[in-house]
PDB file of C-alpha atoms in Angstrom:
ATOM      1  CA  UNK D 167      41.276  -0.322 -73.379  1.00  0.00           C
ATOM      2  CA  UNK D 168      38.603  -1.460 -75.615  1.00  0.00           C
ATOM      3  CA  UNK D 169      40.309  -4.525 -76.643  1.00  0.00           C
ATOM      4  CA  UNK D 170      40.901  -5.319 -72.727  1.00  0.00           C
ATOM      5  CA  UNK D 171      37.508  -4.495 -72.247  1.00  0.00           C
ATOM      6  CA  UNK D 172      36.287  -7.333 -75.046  1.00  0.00           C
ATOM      7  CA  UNK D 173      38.581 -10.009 -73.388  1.00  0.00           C
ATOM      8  CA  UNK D 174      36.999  -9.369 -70.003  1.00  0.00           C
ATOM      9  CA  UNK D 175      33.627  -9.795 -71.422  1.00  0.00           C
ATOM     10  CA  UNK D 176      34.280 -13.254 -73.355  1.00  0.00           C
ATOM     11  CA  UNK D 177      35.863 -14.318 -70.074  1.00  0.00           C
ATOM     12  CA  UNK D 178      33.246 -13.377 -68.085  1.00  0.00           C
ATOM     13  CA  UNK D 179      30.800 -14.794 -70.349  1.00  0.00           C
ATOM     14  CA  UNK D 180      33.111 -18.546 -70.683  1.00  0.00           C
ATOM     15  CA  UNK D 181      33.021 -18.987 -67.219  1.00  0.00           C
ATOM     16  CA  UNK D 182      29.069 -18.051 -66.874  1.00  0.00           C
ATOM     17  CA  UNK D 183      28.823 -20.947 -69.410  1.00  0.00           C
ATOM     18  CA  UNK D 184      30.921 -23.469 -67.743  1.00  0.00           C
ATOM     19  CA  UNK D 185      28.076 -22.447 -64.664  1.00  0.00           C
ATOM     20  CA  UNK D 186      25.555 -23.504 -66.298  1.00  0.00           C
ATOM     21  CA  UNK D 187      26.472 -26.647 -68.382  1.00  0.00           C
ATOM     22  CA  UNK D 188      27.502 -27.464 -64.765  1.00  0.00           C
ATOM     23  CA  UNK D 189      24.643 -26.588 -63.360  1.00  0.00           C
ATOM     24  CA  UNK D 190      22.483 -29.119 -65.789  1.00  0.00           C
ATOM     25  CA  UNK D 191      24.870 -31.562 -65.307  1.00  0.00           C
ATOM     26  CA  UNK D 192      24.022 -31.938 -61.767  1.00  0.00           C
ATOM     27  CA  UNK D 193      20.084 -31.921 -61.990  1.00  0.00           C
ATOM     28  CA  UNK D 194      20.427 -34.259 -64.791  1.00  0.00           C
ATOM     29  CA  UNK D 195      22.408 -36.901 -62.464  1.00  0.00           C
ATOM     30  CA  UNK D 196      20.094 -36.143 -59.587  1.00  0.00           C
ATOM     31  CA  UNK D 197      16.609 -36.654 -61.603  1.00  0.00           C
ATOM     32  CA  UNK D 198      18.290 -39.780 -62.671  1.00  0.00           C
ATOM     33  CA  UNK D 199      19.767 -40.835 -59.228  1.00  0.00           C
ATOM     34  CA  UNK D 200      15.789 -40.533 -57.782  1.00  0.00           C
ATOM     35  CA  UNK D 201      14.473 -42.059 -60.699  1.00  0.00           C
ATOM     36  CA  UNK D 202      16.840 -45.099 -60.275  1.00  0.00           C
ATOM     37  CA  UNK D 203      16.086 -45.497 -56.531  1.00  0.00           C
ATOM     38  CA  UNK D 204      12.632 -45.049 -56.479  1.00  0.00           C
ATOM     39  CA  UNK D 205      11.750 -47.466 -59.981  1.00  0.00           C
ATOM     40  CA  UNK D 206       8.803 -45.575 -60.889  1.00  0.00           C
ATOM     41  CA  UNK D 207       7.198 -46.129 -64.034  1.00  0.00           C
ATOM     42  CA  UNK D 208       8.161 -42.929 -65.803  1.00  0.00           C
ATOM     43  CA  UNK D 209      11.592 -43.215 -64.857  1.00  0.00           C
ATOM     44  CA  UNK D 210      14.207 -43.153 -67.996  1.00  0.00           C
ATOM     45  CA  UNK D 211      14.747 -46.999 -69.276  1.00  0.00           C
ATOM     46  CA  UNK D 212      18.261 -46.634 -68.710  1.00  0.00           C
ATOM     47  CA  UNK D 213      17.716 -46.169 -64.737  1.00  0.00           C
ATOM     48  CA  UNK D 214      14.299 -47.832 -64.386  1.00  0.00           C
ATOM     49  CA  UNK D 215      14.301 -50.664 -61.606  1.00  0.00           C
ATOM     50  CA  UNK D 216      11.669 -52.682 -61.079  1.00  0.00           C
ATOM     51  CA  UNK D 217      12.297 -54.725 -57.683  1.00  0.00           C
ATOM     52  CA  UNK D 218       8.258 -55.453 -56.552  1.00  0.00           C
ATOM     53  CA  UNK D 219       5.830 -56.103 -58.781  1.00  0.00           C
ATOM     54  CA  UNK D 220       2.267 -54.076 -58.171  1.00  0.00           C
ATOM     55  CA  UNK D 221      -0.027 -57.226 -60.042  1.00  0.00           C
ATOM     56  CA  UNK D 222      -2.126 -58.700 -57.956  1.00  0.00           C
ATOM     57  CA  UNK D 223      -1.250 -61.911 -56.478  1.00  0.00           C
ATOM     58  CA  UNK D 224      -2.524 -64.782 -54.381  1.00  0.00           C
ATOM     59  CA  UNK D 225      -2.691 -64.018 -51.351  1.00  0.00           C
ATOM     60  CA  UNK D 226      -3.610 -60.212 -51.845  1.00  0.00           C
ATOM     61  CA  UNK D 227      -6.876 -58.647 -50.769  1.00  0.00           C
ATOM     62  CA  UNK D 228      -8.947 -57.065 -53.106  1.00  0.00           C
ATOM     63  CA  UNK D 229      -8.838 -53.454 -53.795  1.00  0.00           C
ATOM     64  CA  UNK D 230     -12.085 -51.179 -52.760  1.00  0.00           C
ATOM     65  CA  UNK D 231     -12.703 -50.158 -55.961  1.00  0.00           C
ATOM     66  CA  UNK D 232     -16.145 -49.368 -57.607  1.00  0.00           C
ATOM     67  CA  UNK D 233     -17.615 -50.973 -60.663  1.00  0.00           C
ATOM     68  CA  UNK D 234     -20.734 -50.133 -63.225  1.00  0.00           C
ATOM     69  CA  UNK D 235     -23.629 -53.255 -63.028  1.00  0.00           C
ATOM     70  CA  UNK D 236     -26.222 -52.329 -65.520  1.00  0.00           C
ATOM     71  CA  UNK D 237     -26.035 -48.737 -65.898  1.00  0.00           C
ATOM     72  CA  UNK D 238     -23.235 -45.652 -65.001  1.00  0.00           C
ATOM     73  CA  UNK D 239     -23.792 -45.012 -61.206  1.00  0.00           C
ATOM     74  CA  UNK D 240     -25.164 -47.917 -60.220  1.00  0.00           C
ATOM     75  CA  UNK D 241     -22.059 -49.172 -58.648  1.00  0.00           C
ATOM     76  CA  UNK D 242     -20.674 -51.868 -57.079  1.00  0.00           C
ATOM     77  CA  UNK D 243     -17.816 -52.404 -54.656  1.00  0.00           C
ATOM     78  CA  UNK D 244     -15.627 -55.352 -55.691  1.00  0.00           C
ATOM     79  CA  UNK D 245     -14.139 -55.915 -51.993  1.00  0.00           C
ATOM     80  CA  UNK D 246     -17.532 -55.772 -50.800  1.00  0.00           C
ATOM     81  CA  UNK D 247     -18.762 -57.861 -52.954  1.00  0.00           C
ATOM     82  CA  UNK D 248     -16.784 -60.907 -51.413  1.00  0.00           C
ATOM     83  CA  UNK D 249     -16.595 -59.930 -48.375  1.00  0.00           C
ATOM     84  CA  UNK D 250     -17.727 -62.449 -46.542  1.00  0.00           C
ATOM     85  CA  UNK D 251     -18.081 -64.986 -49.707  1.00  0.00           C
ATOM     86  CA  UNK D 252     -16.324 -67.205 -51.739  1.00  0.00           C
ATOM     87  CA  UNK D 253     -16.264 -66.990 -54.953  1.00  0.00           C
ATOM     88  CA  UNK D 254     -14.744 -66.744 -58.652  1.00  0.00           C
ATOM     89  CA  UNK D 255     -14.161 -62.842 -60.466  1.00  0.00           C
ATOM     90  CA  UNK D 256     -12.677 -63.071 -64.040  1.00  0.00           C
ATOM     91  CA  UNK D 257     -11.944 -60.391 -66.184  1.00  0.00           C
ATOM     92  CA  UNK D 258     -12.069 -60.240 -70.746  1.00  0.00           C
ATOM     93  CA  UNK D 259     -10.393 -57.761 -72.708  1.00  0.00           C
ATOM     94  CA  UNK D 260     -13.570 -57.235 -74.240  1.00  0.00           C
ATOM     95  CA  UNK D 261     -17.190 -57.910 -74.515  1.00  0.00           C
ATOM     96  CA  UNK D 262     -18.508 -59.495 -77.775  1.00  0.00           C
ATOM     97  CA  UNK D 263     -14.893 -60.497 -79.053  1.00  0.00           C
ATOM     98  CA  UNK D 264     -14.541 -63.737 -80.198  1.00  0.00           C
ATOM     99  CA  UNK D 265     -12.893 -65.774 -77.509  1.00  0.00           C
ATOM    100  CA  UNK D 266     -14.434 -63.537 -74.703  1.00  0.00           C
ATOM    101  CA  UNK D 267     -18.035 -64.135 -76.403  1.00  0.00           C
ATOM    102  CA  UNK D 268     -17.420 -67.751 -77.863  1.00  0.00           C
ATOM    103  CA  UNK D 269     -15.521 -69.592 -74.947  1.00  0.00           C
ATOM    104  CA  UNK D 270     -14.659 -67.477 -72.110  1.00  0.00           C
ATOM    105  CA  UNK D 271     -18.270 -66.139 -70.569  1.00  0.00           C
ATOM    106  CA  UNK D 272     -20.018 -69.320 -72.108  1.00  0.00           C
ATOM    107  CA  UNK D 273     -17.609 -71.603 -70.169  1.00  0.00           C
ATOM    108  CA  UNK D 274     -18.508 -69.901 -66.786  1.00  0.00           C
ATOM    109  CA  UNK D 275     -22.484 -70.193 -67.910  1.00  0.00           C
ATOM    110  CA  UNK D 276     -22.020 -73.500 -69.166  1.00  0.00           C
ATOM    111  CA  UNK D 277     -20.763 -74.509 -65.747  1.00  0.00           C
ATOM    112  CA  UNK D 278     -22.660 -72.138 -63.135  1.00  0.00           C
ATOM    113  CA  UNK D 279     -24.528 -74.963 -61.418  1.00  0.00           C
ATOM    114  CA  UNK D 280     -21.127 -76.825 -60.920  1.00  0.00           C
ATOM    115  CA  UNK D 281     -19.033 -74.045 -60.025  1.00  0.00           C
ATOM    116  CA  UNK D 282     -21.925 -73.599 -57.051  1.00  0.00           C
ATOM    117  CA  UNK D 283     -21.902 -76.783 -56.300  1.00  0.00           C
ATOM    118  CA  UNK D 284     -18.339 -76.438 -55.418  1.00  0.00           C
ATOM    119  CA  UNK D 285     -19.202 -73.542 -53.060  1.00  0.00           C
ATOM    120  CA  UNK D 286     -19.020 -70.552 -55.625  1.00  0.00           C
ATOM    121  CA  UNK D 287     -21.174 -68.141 -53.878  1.00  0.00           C
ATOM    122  CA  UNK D 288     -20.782 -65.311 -56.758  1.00  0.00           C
ATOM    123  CA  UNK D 289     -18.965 -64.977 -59.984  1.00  0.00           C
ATOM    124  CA  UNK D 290     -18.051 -61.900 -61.784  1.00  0.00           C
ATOM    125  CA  UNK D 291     -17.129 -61.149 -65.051  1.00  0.00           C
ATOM    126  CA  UNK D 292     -15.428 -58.132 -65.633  1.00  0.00           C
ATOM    127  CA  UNK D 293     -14.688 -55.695 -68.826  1.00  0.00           C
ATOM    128  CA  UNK D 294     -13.099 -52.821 -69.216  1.00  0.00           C
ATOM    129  CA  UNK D 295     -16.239 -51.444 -71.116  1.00  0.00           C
ATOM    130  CA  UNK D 296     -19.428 -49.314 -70.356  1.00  0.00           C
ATOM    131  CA  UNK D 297     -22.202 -50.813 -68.565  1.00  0.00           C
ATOM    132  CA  UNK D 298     -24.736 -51.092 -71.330  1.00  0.00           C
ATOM    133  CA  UNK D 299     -22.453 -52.701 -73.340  1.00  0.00           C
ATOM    134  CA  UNK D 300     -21.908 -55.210 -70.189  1.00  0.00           C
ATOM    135  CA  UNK D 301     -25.555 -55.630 -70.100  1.00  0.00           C
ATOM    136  CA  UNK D 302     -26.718 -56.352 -73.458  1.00  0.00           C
ATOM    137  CA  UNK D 303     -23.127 -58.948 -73.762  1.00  0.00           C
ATOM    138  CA  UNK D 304     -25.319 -60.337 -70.427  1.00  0.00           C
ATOM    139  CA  UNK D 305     -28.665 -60.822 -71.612  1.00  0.00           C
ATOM    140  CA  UNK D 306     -27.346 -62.156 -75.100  1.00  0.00           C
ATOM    141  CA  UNK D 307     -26.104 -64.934 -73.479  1.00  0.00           C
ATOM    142  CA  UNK D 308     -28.833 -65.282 -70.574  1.00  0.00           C
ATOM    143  CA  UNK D 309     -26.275 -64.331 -67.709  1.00  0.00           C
ATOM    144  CA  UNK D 310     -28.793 -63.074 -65.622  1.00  0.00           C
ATOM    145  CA  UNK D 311     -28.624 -65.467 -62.522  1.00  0.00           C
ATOM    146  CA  UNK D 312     -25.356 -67.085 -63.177  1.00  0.00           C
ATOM    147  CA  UNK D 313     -22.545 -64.313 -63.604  1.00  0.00           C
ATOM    148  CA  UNK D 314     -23.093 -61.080 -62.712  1.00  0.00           C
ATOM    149  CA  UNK D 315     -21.701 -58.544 -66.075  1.00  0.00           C
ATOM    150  CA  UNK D 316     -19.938 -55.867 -63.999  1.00  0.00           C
ATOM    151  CA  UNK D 317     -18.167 -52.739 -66.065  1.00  0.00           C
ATOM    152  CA  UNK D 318     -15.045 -51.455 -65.061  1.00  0.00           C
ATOM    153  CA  UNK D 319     -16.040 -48.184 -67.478  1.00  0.00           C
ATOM    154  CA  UNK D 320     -12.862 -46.004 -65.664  1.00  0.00           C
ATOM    155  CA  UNK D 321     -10.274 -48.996 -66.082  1.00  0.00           C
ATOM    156  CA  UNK D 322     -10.169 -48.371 -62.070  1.00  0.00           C
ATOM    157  CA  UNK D 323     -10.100 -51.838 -61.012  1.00  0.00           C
ATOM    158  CA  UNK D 324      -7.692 -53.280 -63.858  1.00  0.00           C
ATOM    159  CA  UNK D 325      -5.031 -50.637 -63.428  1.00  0.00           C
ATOM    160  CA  UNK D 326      -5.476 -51.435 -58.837  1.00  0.00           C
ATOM    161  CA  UNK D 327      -5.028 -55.043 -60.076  1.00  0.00           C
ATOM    162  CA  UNK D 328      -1.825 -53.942 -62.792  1.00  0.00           C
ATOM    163  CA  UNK D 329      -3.948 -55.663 -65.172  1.00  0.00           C
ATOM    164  CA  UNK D 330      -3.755 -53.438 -68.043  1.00  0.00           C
ATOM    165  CA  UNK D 331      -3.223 -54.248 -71.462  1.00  0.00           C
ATOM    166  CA  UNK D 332      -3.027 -52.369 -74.264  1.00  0.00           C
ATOM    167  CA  UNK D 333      -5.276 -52.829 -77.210  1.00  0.00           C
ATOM    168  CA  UNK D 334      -5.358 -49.531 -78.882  1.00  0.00           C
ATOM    169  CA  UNK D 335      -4.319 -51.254 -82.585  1.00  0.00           C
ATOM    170  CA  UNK D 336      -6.775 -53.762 -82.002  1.00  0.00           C
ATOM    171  CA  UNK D 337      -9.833 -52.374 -79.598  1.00  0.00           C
ATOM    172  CA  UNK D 338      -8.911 -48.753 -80.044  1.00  0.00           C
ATOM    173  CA  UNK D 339      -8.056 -48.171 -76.072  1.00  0.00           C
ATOM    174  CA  UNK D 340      -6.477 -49.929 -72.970  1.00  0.00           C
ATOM    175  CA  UNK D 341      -8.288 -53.427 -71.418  1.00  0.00           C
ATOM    176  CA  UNK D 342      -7.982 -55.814 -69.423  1.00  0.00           C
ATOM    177  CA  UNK D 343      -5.513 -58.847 -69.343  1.00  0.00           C
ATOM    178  CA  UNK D 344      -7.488 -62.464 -69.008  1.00  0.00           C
ATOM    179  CA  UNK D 345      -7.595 -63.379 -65.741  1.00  0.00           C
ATOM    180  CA  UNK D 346      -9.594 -65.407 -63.163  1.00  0.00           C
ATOM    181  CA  UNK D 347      -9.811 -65.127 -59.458  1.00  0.00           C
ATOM    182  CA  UNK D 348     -10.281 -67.324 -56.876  1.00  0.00           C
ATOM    183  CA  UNK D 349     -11.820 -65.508 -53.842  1.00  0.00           C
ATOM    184  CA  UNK D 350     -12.423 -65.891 -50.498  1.00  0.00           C
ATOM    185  CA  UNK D 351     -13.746 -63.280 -48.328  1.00  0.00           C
ATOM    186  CA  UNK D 352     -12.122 -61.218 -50.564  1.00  0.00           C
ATOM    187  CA  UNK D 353      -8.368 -62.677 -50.697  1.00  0.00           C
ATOM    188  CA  UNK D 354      -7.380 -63.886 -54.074  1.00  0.00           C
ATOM    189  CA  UNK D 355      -6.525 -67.858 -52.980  1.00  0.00           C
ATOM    190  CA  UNK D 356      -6.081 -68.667 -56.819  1.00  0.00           C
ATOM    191  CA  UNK D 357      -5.136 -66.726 -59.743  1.00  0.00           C
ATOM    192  CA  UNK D 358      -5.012 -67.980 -62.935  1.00  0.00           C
ATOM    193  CA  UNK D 359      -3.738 -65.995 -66.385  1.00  0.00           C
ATOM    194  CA  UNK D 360      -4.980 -66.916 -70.229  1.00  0.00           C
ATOM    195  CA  UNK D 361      -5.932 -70.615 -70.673  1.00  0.00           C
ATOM    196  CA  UNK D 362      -6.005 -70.536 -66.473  1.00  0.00           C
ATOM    197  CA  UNK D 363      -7.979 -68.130 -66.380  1.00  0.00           C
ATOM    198  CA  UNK D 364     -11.334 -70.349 -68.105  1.00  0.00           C
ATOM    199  CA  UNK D 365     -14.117 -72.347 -65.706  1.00  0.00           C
ATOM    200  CA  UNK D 366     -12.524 -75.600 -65.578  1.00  0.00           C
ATOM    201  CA  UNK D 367      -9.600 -74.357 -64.096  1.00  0.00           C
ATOM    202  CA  UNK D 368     -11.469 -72.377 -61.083  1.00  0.00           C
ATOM    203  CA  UNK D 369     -13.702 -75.392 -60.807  1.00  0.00           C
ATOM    204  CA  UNK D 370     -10.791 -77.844 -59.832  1.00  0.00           C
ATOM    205  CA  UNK D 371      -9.470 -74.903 -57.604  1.00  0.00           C
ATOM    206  CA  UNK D 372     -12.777 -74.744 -55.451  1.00  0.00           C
ATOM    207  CA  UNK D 373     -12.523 -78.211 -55.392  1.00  0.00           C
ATOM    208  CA  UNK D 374      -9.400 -78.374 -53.566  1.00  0.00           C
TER     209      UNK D 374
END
């Protein structure tokens, strides 16, 4: 009796396992199933899909997303800030760094009166860093007048625009990707990436 007793138990307890490993089994091919129709971002490699791409584009409007001019809560709205205008918005991976501070910003000084001129009714530059860091980059370089030092202190903007780029061994956190925009009334009509991303090559774009 007791040795009947033991065999119905390990039975009982083999089949409870063959449940459950089952059981797994399935959620495990359904997770990966949703994850390899939907694409998302946090999807396992294996099944990730990416079919659209969420960086902006030409063509695109900007986001309504709120920026840092000068100090935190003094905000500006990027879409409403060209609405209405054209204009040029380019973006650093960080203020005082060499290229940013040596070629990028000075480029888009150098050239204000030109870019104008061409029918530039605004330009932006744009770091992910905080405001009073945007403003004393700004007044270092005597900005004031020529390119408006906006701070994108939340990374909101960048990561609307899929802009991000990680510089955590080099910057300590995520920042932006260099980038310039073309705008008008707040439709990206030119977007240009690394060396397209410096004045000259928005100037011969509002010149078209």
């Amino acid at each position: 009796m007791a040795r009947t007793s033991r065999r119905s138990n390990l039975a009982s307890l083999l089949v409870a396992g063959v449940a459950a490993t089952v059981a797994v089994k399935a959620v495990l091919n359904s997770m990966r199933q949703e994850a390899f129709v939907s694409g998302l971002r946090g999807a396992p490699a294996q099944c990730r899909v990416q079919v659209v791409s969420l960086k902006a584009a030409e063509g695109d409007s900007l986001p309504s997303v709120d920026v840092d001019e000068g100090k935190p809560g003094q905000t500006v709205n990027i879409a409403d800030l060209f609405k209405g205008k054209k204009g040029v918005l380019f973006a650093v991976p960080g203020a005082f760094t060499p290229t940013c501070s040596e070629t990028h910003l000075p480029g888009y000084l150098q050239m204000s009166e030109e870019l104008k001129a061409a029918g530039a009714e605004v330009v932006v530059c744009v770091s992910v860093n905080d405001p009073f860091v945007m403003a004393a980059w700004g007044k270092q370089k005597e900005a004031e007048g020529k390119v408006r030092m906006l701070a994108d202190t939340k990374c909101q903007l960048t990561k609307a625009l899929d802009m991000e780029l990680d510089a955590t061994e080099k910057l300590g956190s995520i920042r932006s990707k260099r980038y310039a925009m073309l705008i008008d009334d707040g439709k990206i009509i030119k977007l240009g990436m690394d060396d397209g991303a410096f004045a000259p090559a928005m100037l011969e774009a509002l010149k078209r």
